[in-house]
Amino acid sequence: MAPTARLAAALIVIVGLALAGGSRGASAANDELVIGLSQFPSTFHPNIDPMMAKTYILGMTRRPLTAYDKDWGLVCMLCVELPTVENGLAVPETTPDGKRGVAVTFTIPEEAVWGDGEPITTEDVIFTWQIGRHPKSGVGNAEFYRSLYSIDAHDSKTFTLHFDKLTFDYNAIALSLVPEHLDRAKFADPQEYKHRTTFDTDTANAGLYFGPYLIADVVSGSHVVLEPNPKWWGAKPRFKRIMVRVVENTAALEANLLSGAIDMIAGEVGIAIDQALAFEKRHGQRFDIRYKPGLIYEHIDLNLDNPILADKRVRKALVFALDREAISRQLFEGRQPVAHSNVNPLDWVFAEEGLRYAYDPGRADRLLDEAGWSTMLDGVRHNADGAPLRFEIMTTAGNRTRELVEQVLQSQWKARGIDVRIRNEPARVFFGKTVTERRFGAMAMFAWISSPESVPRTTLHSAHIPMSENNYGGQNYTGFKNAEVDSLVERIEVELDRETRRGLWHRLQEIYVDELPVIPLYFRANAFVLPRWLAGVEPTGHQYPTTLWVETWRTAP
Amino acid sequence: MIRYLTGRLFQSLVVLAVMSFVIYALMGLMPGDPVDLMISADPDVTPADAARLRALYGLDQPVLQRYGNWLAAALSGDLGYSRTHARPVLDVLWPALGNTARLLGAALILSLAVGLPAGIVAATRPHSAIDYTINLMAFAGVSVPPFWLALLLIILFAVMLGVLPAGGIGALAGGGFWESARFAVLPVASLTLASIGGHTRYARAAMIETLRQDFIRTARAKGLSRARVVVGHALRNAMIPVVTIVALEFGYLFSGALITETVFAFPGMGKLIFDAIMGNDFNLALVALLFATALTLFGNFLADAAYVWLDPRISFRSANV
């Protein structure tokens, strides 16, 4: 065959293929839903290597004991009744080594079974705890399992957890069960468990799941197919099949949405807010786009070892010089609220009457003059020794939103004579060494994600300042030391009385805003791009994903 | 011949050994480790947890010692587990390798099928309208950024016309060859369009050079037709530099096309290697890169064999020099 003829034949095949299929729109059927994510999980084991993409997918297939709902209230997910001190299911006690602990009793619903029909029992709870406690199992944050020092199994469904510390969130137990009947043998060699767990060797095994859906198929890096779990005891899910497709390039994710290859983009692991805003302008009439501000706190950590930033007046001037409301309005159309402290205004412990930093350039100038930065040379403030008021700001290179914000901050500071230079690094370098080993000279911009009423022990307590002596453990990257804050953090953790705790939280915020170890910027909003025919998706704004309530998703009437 | 093959095999093993150390050392020198990334995602991970996890993954050992451990295990046939996929390395590698080989193989064949004839036509009519047109299109193809071309194809065929899927490898329709082929059309087209230009330029340059040779003038003087001169005499000689390029692309076939794979959400080798490096997945990155190196060496060996076939003046003995 001549080359031209071969080319013609190839073109005919291509056109034929195109016409034979046509682009699939899941919405056409409405009994299938295709969700676009921008990340693929590294493992499907619920307790190893935490990742939001995994939490999102597993939310459809399994449930923690308790979770915070969309109203940020704690609810039972795999228990009959939420244990409290008031109902007697949580009882303060003294631990065998004399500490103040608590015993919390849960009962698993009688009808709760794994996807293969095996009942979910206290054996699964104990097995999950054994995995979490074992130093070689690969579980990351093992603090919970250490604190849980024993479990009493009363019968196959009821058990009591004994913790060596009585904290206010004693009943917020995000324990995600591992099926003892499938994984016990795999755990025979704990060091090899992370490689042998059924979650990764046989991911589509029904016995791993007990939610409204089961994972039916997984193609690593590409997609996950979920089908209804016939053994699920709760409300029946409406979709016959849900496919989670991973498209890491967010521009391509948008194109997939427009082409109908996916129906929705998950807010939890989807597109950035600036992209969503631009998308809304072009295609807002076709989709239901929702913005849910939440517990992702964008801020700038200030290195308090920097002699200039050690001066509180300079730190305050830096904030007074910023028009953060204008940044939120201009860049995010007001969808991402300005942060006044590390506590989200949606959190019940937020201090409504607390100190606020409004844009006040005059005050910023006065504070800088007072601090000795009063000589202006070439548009930059200098002190009496002739040193310029100059810093470096760093963030994750390639994060378009942060880079944009960074430029606006730089220009606003420049107007006050503060010379801020941008030096960004790839995320793995930035988080790998620069931030974690406090190698940033002055400012590091990034975000923390937390749960409702999350106590900032690791980020504010002086015992958590990373240094070579503690092998750079802890996340108090600013190097903040304040005895009263240390005490408040410790007291908040163990205070059960809500009103007393609220007072402690308010005092903590007062000090935080006055001392300013961190420049609060805004609370990030997740953008959910949903088809107009889909109802029941309720963004939560915290780390518990919408998929934990997937059985309420339905086609709109 | 046997001596030549033995020599090439030995050279290849040395190259692979050196590459394995270089890759491991470079990855080891990169700042940060998986535990750092874990800490940045979870502020509640304690220093004790971090130290425990580093010990568990062997990250508390010096790079040289880790490399030695890896090498000893690899020589005994254990290539280890992928940290970011929680599966044995080869289980992760094979599907990606297959996907990429199909994707890039199809693109290579198509681009050669179009690029070589186009280059030859342009070379036989230098400075003509057809030569200028082919050159213009070749330059356009070479200049177009791959991600832009990929997005353009998605917008045109998936969004506007709605006749082809925007990405992925297909699953809902139940699979099968034709379903997979539909999903491959746009990425293959994107890669083909991007590489036709290069192949056209190589073929044109090689053919022009060959057509200036004395033996071509002799063939023409003997009264052979233009087509006979080009196809029968010039083409085989002009293919030698083109074969070199294709041989180099053989390794590329298996190391993937990162941008195209990312835009089309195609789970291939390019994306796999990139993610493995960024995620500090030493085992996976190392094995995948060594695989690509080995295949590049194999491609070069095939090129040497092709030289011998294309030009009788070259022998395995001389190629070994």
CSV table of C-alpha atoms in Angstrom, one decimal, chain A residues 37-44 50-60 244 246 268-269 547:
chain,number,residue,atom,x,y,z
A,37,LEU,CA,-10.5,14.4,40.8
A,38,SER,CA,-7.0,15.9,40.3
A,39,GLN,CA,-5.2,13.3,42.5
A,40,PHE,CA,-4.9,9.5,42.7
A,41,PRO,CA,-4.5,7.8,46.1
A,42,SER,CA,-1.1,6.2,46.7
A,43,THR,CA,-2.8,3.4,48.8
A,44,PHE,CA,-6.4,2.4,49.6
A,50,PRO,CA,-3.3,10.1,54.6
A,51,MET,CA,-4.4,11.8,51.3
A,52,MET,CA,-7.6,13.7,50.6
A,53,ALA,CA,-8.2,11.9,47.3
A,54,LYS,CA,-8.2,8.6,49.2
A,55,THR,CA,-10.5,10.0,52.0
A,56,TYR,CA,-12.8,11.2,49.3
A,57,ILE,CA,-13.1,7.9,47.5
A,58,LEU,CA,-13.3,5.8,50.7
A,59,GLY,CA,-16.0,8.1,52.0
A,60,MET,CA,-18.4,6.3,49.6
A,244,VAL,CA,-14.0,8.6,39.8
A,246,VAL,CA,-8.3,11.3,37.8
A,268,GLU,CA,-12.1,18.6,47.9
A,269,VAL,CA,-9.5,17.7,45.3
A,547,THR,CA,-18.9,11.6,50.0
